């Protein structure tokens, strides 16, 4: 490998920096008085004041956000019961007390289990508390089991989470 030859130290005055023909523009656009009548200047100024609130320091546009945190946690109260090891909707509903059957808004089938939806968290909690303990804590595959349903979308347990998207070796978007 060849090394570039070392340059001799400079022995004279340093060169004069180049002066641009036009004046240097500021980083943020400024309203100009020559851009029309006086009526358009306040409109331009108002538009300019709105822009900095929408631009992040790195120059990307930021969506308008409310007082929520950057990664909002769904702290939604659960309103459904998760029922497994039953044959059909009727058997799923029969796991509930008679007074709670009327409070069920709908029973939804997903794969091999059922989800009983209630209108309020209080109705669901009351119904769950009236279910016998052996049904609540059943781990047997041949006995019905009822648990409080936790929506997987509100409680991510596995994966990268919401902090980054997965590129999986593909071309990164920009």
XYZ file of N, CA and C in Angstrom:
522
model
N 0.835 -1.188 0.000
C 0.000 0.000 0.000
C 0.870 1.238 0.000
N 0.429 2.196 -0.789
C 1.208 3.429 -0.874
C 0.619 4.472 0.050
N 1.504 5.135 0.775
C 1.052 6.224 1.634
C 1.170 7.514 0.851
N 0.156 8.415 0.993
C 0.282 9.683 0.274
C 1.450 10.490 0.837
N 2.090 11.195 -0.038
C 3.252 11.987 0.375
C 2.793 13.080 1.323
N 3.560 13.315 2.345
C 3.206 14.351 3.320
C 3.393 15.716 2.676
N 2.447 16.588 2.901
C 2.558 17.928 2.332
C 3.448 18.781 3.218
N 4.216 19.637 2.591
C 5.074 20.501 3.412
C 4.203 21.512 4.162
N 4.627 21.936 5.325
C 3.834 22.917 6.069
C 3.693 24.205 5.276
N 2.542 24.854 5.430
C 2.248 26.076 4.689
C 3.042 27.231 5.280
N 3.610 28.014 4.388
C 4.422 29.139 4.863
C 3.846 30.439 4.389
N 2.778 30.806 4.339
C 2.314 32.107 3.873
C 1.018 32.426 4.569
N 0.408 33.487 4.147
C -0.867 33.842 4.778
C -1.937 32.820 4.385
N -2.870 32.610 5.275
C -3.939 31.656 4.961
C -4.857 32.254 3.910
N -5.463 31.414 3.074
C -6.317 31.962 2.005
C -7.543 32.661 2.583
N -8.043 33.596 1.820
C -9.215 34.357 2.245
C -10.445 33.477 2.051
N -11.352 33.387 3.071
C -12.544 32.570 2.880
C -13.421 33.136 1.761
N -14.028 32.243 1.020
C -14.870 32.662 -0.102
C -16.114 33.363 0.431
N -16.469 34.479 -0.176
C -17.679 35.196 0.233
C -18.775 34.890 -0.770
N -19.959 34.433 -0.265
C -21.037 34.133 -1.197
C -21.572 35.407 -1.838
N -22.078 35.266 -3.057
C -22.616 36.424 -3.766
C -23.903 36.909 -3.093
N -24.709 35.954 -2.605
C -25.955 36.315 -1.916
C -25.724 36.218 -0.413
N -26.466 36.987 0.390
C -26.304 36.879 1.835
C -26.756 35.498 2.316
N -26.180 35.037 3.426
C -26.515 33.729 3.980
C -27.947 33.747 4.494
N -28.712 32.730 4.100
C -30.111 32.667 4.520
C -30.196 32.086 5.934
N -31.127 32.592 6.750
C -31.289 32.012 8.085
C -31.902 30.613 7.990
N -31.742 29.833 9.045
C -32.242 28.457 9.053
C -33.763 28.400 8.962
N -34.447 29.361 9.569
C -35.911 29.388 9.480
C -36.335 30.486 8.536
N -37.313 30.215 7.694
C -37.744 31.243 6.745
C -38.359 32.437 7.475
N -38.050 33.619 6.982
C -38.575 34.849 7.577
C -39.544 35.500 6.587
N -40.632 36.091 7.074
C -41.553 36.774 6.148
C -40.879 38.022 5.591
N -41.105 38.237 4.323
C -40.519 39.430 3.708
C -41.617 40.445 3.439
N -41.264 41.715 3.546
C -42.252 42.775 3.351
C -42.554 42.957 1.871
N -41.644 42.550 0.984
C -41.835 42.761 -0.443
C -42.657 41.655 -1.089
N -43.202 40.731 -0.305
C -43.906 39.600 -0.900
C -45.375 39.891 -1.157
N -45.757 41.115 -1.215
C -47.165 41.429 -1.509
C -47.640 42.549 -0.612
N -48.935 42.627 -0.436
C -49.503 43.688 0.378
C -49.346 43.370 1.855
N -49.667 44.330 2.708
C -49.554 44.133 4.146
C -50.524 43.091 4.672
N -51.616 42.829 3.966
C -52.601 41.860 4.435
C -52.048 40.435 4.435
N -51.128 40.122 3.527
C -50.596 38.769 3.473
C -49.496 38.546 4.508
N -48.849 39.614 4.964
C -47.756 39.458 5.930
C -48.226 38.841 7.248
N -49.340 39.298 7.863
C -49.758 38.653 9.107
C -50.129 37.187 8.898
N -50.711 36.853 7.756
C -51.068 35.462 7.494
C -49.805 34.616 7.402
N -48.777 35.152 6.728
C -47.518 34.423 6.639
C -46.888 34.257 8.012
N -46.938 35.298 8.827
C -46.353 35.224 10.160
C -47.085 34.183 11.009
N -48.397 34.125 10.890
C -49.158 33.139 11.655
C -48.811 31.727 11.192
N -48.659 31.557 9.882
C -48.302 30.240 9.357
C -46.903 29.853 9.830
N -45.994 30.809 9.878
C -44.637 30.520 10.314
C -44.594 30.131 11.778
N -45.436 30.749 12.609
C -45.444 30.414 14.028
C -46.008 29.017 14.261
N -46.883 28.550 13.387
C -47.471 27.226 13.550
C -46.463 26.135 13.178
N -45.565 26.442 12.262
C -44.635 25.424 11.775
C -43.687 24.923 12.863
N -43.024 25.775 13.672
C -42.082 25.229 14.653
C -42.710 24.253 15.638
N -43.987 24.397 15.952
C -44.600 23.454 16.891
C -44.799 22.082 16.253
N -44.787 22.020 14.924
C -44.994 20.749 14.243
C -43.678 20.116 13.807
N -42.557 20.790 14.020
C -41.280 20.276 13.553
C -40.436 19.893 14.760
N -39.934 18.682 14.730
C -39.043 18.226 15.790
C -37.670 18.856 15.565
N -36.799 18.824 16.576
C -35.465 19.410 16.403
C -34.691 18.817 15.231
N -34.938 17.568 14.868
C -34.203 16.979 13.749
C -34.829 17.294 12.405
N -35.902 18.067 12.399
C -36.482 18.522 11.153
C -37.619 17.680 10.626
N -37.989 16.589 11.299
C -39.097 15.776 10.818
C -40.407 16.309 11.373
N -41.459 16.167 10.617
C -42.760 16.651 11.072
C -43.292 15.736 12.159
N -43.825 16.331 13.209
C -44.353 15.549 14.326
C -45.873 15.565 14.275
N -46.519 14.408 14.455
C -47.982 14.428 14.511
C -48.440 15.140 15.765
N -49.571 15.788 15.695
C -50.105 16.517 16.845
C -50.484 15.520 17.927
N -49.928 15.686 19.112
C -50.206 14.759 20.204
C -50.869 15.501 21.347
N -51.693 14.770 22.060
C -52.314 15.327 23.244
C -51.385 15.135 24.425
N -51.932 15.137 25.636
C -51.099 14.997 26.815
C -50.641 13.567 27.078
N -50.883 12.643 26.143
C -50.522 11.246 26.382
C -49.011 11.067 26.307
N -48.530 10.011 26.923
C -47.107 9.726 26.933
C -46.698 9.160 25.576
N -45.401 9.107 25.270
C -44.968 8.613 23.963
C -45.418 7.181 23.681
N -45.417 6.314 24.672
C -45.874 4.942 24.486
C -47.076 4.720 25.414
N -48.271 5.080 24.959
C -49.416 4.984 25.863
C -49.726 3.537 26.216
N -49.909 3.286 27.464
C -50.302 1.962 27.940
C -51.816 1.944 28.032
N -52.412 0.946 27.420
C -53.858 0.802 27.517
C -54.183 0.336 28.927
N -54.762 1.207 29.714
C -55.129 0.822 31.067
C -56.638 0.614 31.107
N -57.137 0.010 30.056
C -58.565 -0.201 29.910
C -59.001 -1.319 30.842
N -60.131 -1.113 31.503
C -60.643 -2.165 32.361
C -61.230 -3.267 31.493
N -60.966 -4.491 31.888
C -61.445 -5.625 31.120
C -62.944 -5.797 31.324
N -63.625 -6.190 30.255
C -65.075 -6.377 30.302
C -65.488 -7.733 29.764
N -64.573 -8.698 29.760
C -64.904 -9.993 29.166
C -64.298 -11.128 29.987
N -64.953 -12.297 29.877
C -64.458 -13.506 30.524
C -64.025 -14.500 29.459
N -62.965 -15.207 29.739
C -62.358 -16.175 28.834
C -62.811 -17.562 29.288
N -63.520 -18.294 28.432
C -64.086 -19.594 28.808
C -63.518 -20.663 27.871
N -62.876 -21.672 28.465
C -62.283 -22.752 27.664
C -62.872 -24.094 28.077
N -62.635 -25.112 27.235
C -63.065 -26.493 27.463
C -64.585 -26.629 27.518
N -65.274 -25.895 26.656
C -66.727 -26.056 26.511
C -67.011 -26.369 25.044
N -68.157 -27.028 24.801
C -68.482 -27.455 23.431
C -69.059 -26.334 22.579
N -69.934 -25.511 23.178
C -70.628 -24.504 22.382
C -70.939 -23.270 23.239
N -71.588 -22.279 22.597
C -71.934 -21.035 23.290
C -72.847 -21.292 24.481
N -73.767 -22.221 24.314
C -74.727 -22.514 25.387
C -73.998 -23.044 26.625
N -73.063 -23.945 26.428
C -72.311 -24.468 27.566
C -71.431 -23.381 28.183
N -70.896 -22.494 27.337
C -70.084 -21.383 27.844
C -70.938 -20.483 28.729
N -72.159 -20.173 28.273
C -73.049 -19.310 29.051
C -73.482 -20.005 30.343
N -73.606 -21.327 30.320
C -74.013 -22.075 31.511
C -72.955 -22.063 32.619
N -71.739 -21.648 32.313
C -70.713 -21.528 33.350
C -70.978 -20.324 34.253
N -71.819 -19.395 33.773
C -72.135 -18.191 34.535
C -73.360 -18.424 35.406
N -73.488 -17.607 36.454
C -74.669 -17.675 37.315
C -75.889 -17.180 36.525
N -77.079 -17.644 36.907
C -78.303 -17.281 36.183
C -78.490 -15.767 36.100
N -78.194 -15.053 37.180
C -78.393 -13.596 37.184
C -77.415 -12.879 36.260
N -76.299 -13.534 35.909
C -75.300 -12.910 35.040
C -75.511 -13.220 33.559
N -76.264 -14.260 33.263
C -76.478 -14.641 31.859
C -77.156 -13.524 31.081
N -78.069 -12.791 31.731
C -78.782 -11.706 31.051
C -77.865 -10.508 30.798
N -76.798 -10.369 31.568
C -75.888 -9.224 31.433
C -74.856 -9.414 30.320
N -74.781 -10.619 29.770
C -73.807 -10.887 28.699
C -74.281 -10.200 27.417
N -73.430 -9.317 26.872
C -73.773 -8.632 25.622
C -73.649 -9.586 24.438
N -72.549 -10.322 24.390
C -72.350 -11.293 23.302
C -71.334 -12.320 23.745
N -71.404 -13.481 23.118
C -70.395 -14.522 23.333
C -69.715 -14.736 21.994
N -68.413 -14.556 21.995
C -67.628 -14.611 20.765
C -66.778 -15.873 20.781
N -66.777 -16.596 19.664
C -65.943 -17.799 19.567
C -64.659 -17.444 18.831
N -63.523 -17.793 19.447
C -62.227 -17.621 18.799
C -61.479 -18.933 18.924
N -61.197 -19.545 17.805
C -60.532 -20.850 17.741
C -61.297 -21.868 18.583
N -60.740 -22.321 19.705
C -61.373 -23.357 20.506
C -61.875 -22.841 21.860
N -61.979 -21.526 22.019
C -62.463 -20.974 23.279
C -63.518 -19.905 23.016
N -64.169 -19.466 24.084
C -65.242 -18.479 23.983
C -64.911 -17.281 24.861
N -65.385 -16.098 24.430
C -65.202 -14.867 25.190
C -66.588 -14.278 25.442
N -66.955 -14.169 26.725
C -68.247 -13.593 27.100
C -68.027 -12.116 27.410
N -68.619 -11.240 26.592
C -68.451 -9.795 26.741
C -69.584 -9.217 27.588
N -69.224 -8.343 28.531
C -70.190 -7.642 29.378
C -70.153 -6.160 29.040
N -71.211 -5.431 29.434
C -71.258 -4.003 29.104
C -70.340 -3.182 30.006
N -70.130 -3.605 31.253
C -69.265 -2.843 32.149
C -68.280 -3.773 32.855
N -67.230 -3.167 33.365
C -66.230 -3.911 34.132
C -66.854 -4.459 35.422
N -67.731 -3.672 36.033
C -68.375 -4.099 37.285
C -69.233 -5.350 37.064
N -70.001 -5.394 35.958
C -70.818 -6.575 35.654
C -69.937 -7.804 35.469
N -68.840 -7.624 34.748
C -67.935 -8.745 34.499
C -67.313 -9.226 35.806
N -66.871 -8.301 36.653
C -66.242 -8.674 37.919
C -67.229 -9.414 38.824
N -68.464 -8.909 38.886
C -69.484 -9.551 39.726
C -69.763 -10.968 39.216
N -69.857 -11.125 37.898
C -70.113 -12.441 37.319
C -68.943 -13.377 37.613
N -67.736 -12.886 37.489
C -66.548 -13.710 37.746
C -66.501 -14.148 39.214
N -66.872 -13.241 40.119
C -66.831 -13.575 41.549
C -67.872 -14.627 41.924
N -68.952 -14.746 41.142
C -69.989 -15.738 41.432
C -69.682 -17.113 40.827
N -68.641 -17.220 40.043
C -68.270 -18.509 39.441
C -67.587 -19.353 40.519
N -67.924 -20.642 40.618
C -67.296 -21.501 41.642
C -65.774 -21.543 41.481
N -65.079 -21.643 42.612
C -63.613 -21.611 42.623
C -63.002 -22.747 41.802
N -63.631 -23.930 41.811
C -63.054 -25.042 41.052
C -63.115 -24.790 39.544
N -64.088 -23.991 39.078
C -64.163 -23.648 37.644
C -63.154 -22.545 37.319
N -62.973 -21.586 38.241
C -62.014 -20.499 38.016
C -60.588 -21.023 37.950
N -60.266 -21.973 38.804
C -58.885 -22.437 38.912
C -58.621 -23.767 38.210
N -59.560 -24.216 37.394
C -59.414 -25.510 36.740
C -58.280 -25.485 35.720
N -57.382 -26.458 35.831
C -56.304 -26.591 34.850
C -56.439 -27.898 34.083
N -57.516 -28.588 34.324
C -57.748 -29.863 33.663
C -58.267 -29.637 32.249
N -57.738 -30.365 31.250
C -58.198 -30.171 29.875
C -59.623 -30.675 29.626
N -60.184 -31.463 30.552
C -61.533 -31.978 30.328
C -62.591 -31.260 31.167
N -62.182 -30.275 31.981
C -63.151 -29.507 32.772
C -63.176 -28.068 32.275
N -64.355 -27.430 32.239
C -64.421 -26.018 31.823
C -63.623 -25.121 32.775
N -63.100 -24.040 32.222
C -62.339 -23.078 33.012
C -62.727 -21.666 32.584
N -62.882 -20.767 33.565
C -63.248 -19.382 33.283
C -62.200 -18.466 33.901
N -61.706 -17.517 33.096
C -60.723 -16.539 33.572
C -61.124 -15.162 33.046
N -60.527 -14.121 33.617
C -60.757 -12.770 33.101
C -59.969 -12.646 31.803
N -60.646 -12.209 30.744
C -60.033 -12.117 29.423
C -59.163 -10.874 29.343
N -57.922 -11.058 28.938
C -57.006 -9.940 28.711
C -56.721 -9.879 27.220
N -57.126 -8.792 26.615
C -56.958 -8.622 25.176
C -55.467 -8.595 24.835
N -55.002 -9.475 23.952
C -53.575 -9.515 23.639
C -53.063 -8.215 23.025
N -53.939 -7.441 22.380
C -53.493 -6.185 21.769
C -53.128 -5.149 22.823
N -53.736 -5.210 23.996
C -53.449 -4.218 25.026
C -52.338 -4.664 25.959
N -51.906 -5.918 25.869
C -50.885 -6.434 26.770
C -49.855 -7.232 25.983
N -48.980 -6.558 25.207
C -48.004 -7.312 24.430
C -47.003 -7.984 25.346
N -46.842 -9.282 25.191
C -45.965 -10.037 26.065
C -44.686 -10.452 25.336
N -44.800 -10.713 24.058
C -43.664 -11.204 23.293
C -43.395 -10.287 22.108
N -42.264 -10.455 21.477
C -41.941 -9.694 20.281
C -41.178 -8.430 20.635
N -40.996 -7.592 19.651
C -40.209 -6.383 19.833
C -40.960 -5.318 20.603
N -42.268 -5.458 20.743
C -43.037 -4.428 21.416
C -43.317 -3.278 20.468
N -43.675 -2.153 21.010
C -44.042 -1.026 20.155
C -42.909 -0.032 19.994
N -41.713 -0.350 20.463
C -40.642 0.630 20.427
C -39.898 0.675 19.111
N -40.035 -0.345 18.274
C -39.392 -0.285 16.966
C -40.115 -1.223 16.012
N -39.982 -0.912 14.744
C -40.541 -1.824 13.757
C -39.455 -2.820 13.382
N -39.871 -3.948 12.898
C -38.912 -4.979 12.542
C -38.585 -4.867 11.070
N -37.313 -4.719 10.751
C -36.936 -4.689 9.344
C -36.632 -6.096 8.846
N -36.275 -6.996 9.734
C -36.009 -8.397 9.416
C -35.073 -8.537 8.218
N -34.075 -7.690 8.120
C -33.092 -7.824 7.065
C -33.497 -7.184 5.757
N -34.671 -6.579 5.706
C -35.105 -5.934 4.468
C -34.510 -4.547 4.336
N -34.886 -3.872 3.302
C -34.419 -2.504 3.106
C -35.109 -1.616 4.116
N -34.340 -0.818 4.784
C -34.926 0.041 5.797
C -35.603 1.221 5.125
N -36.841 1.477 5.583
C -37.582 2.607 5.030
C -37.030 3.906 5.579
N -37.336 4.975 4.890
C -36.772 6.224 5.379
C -37.664 7.307 5.187
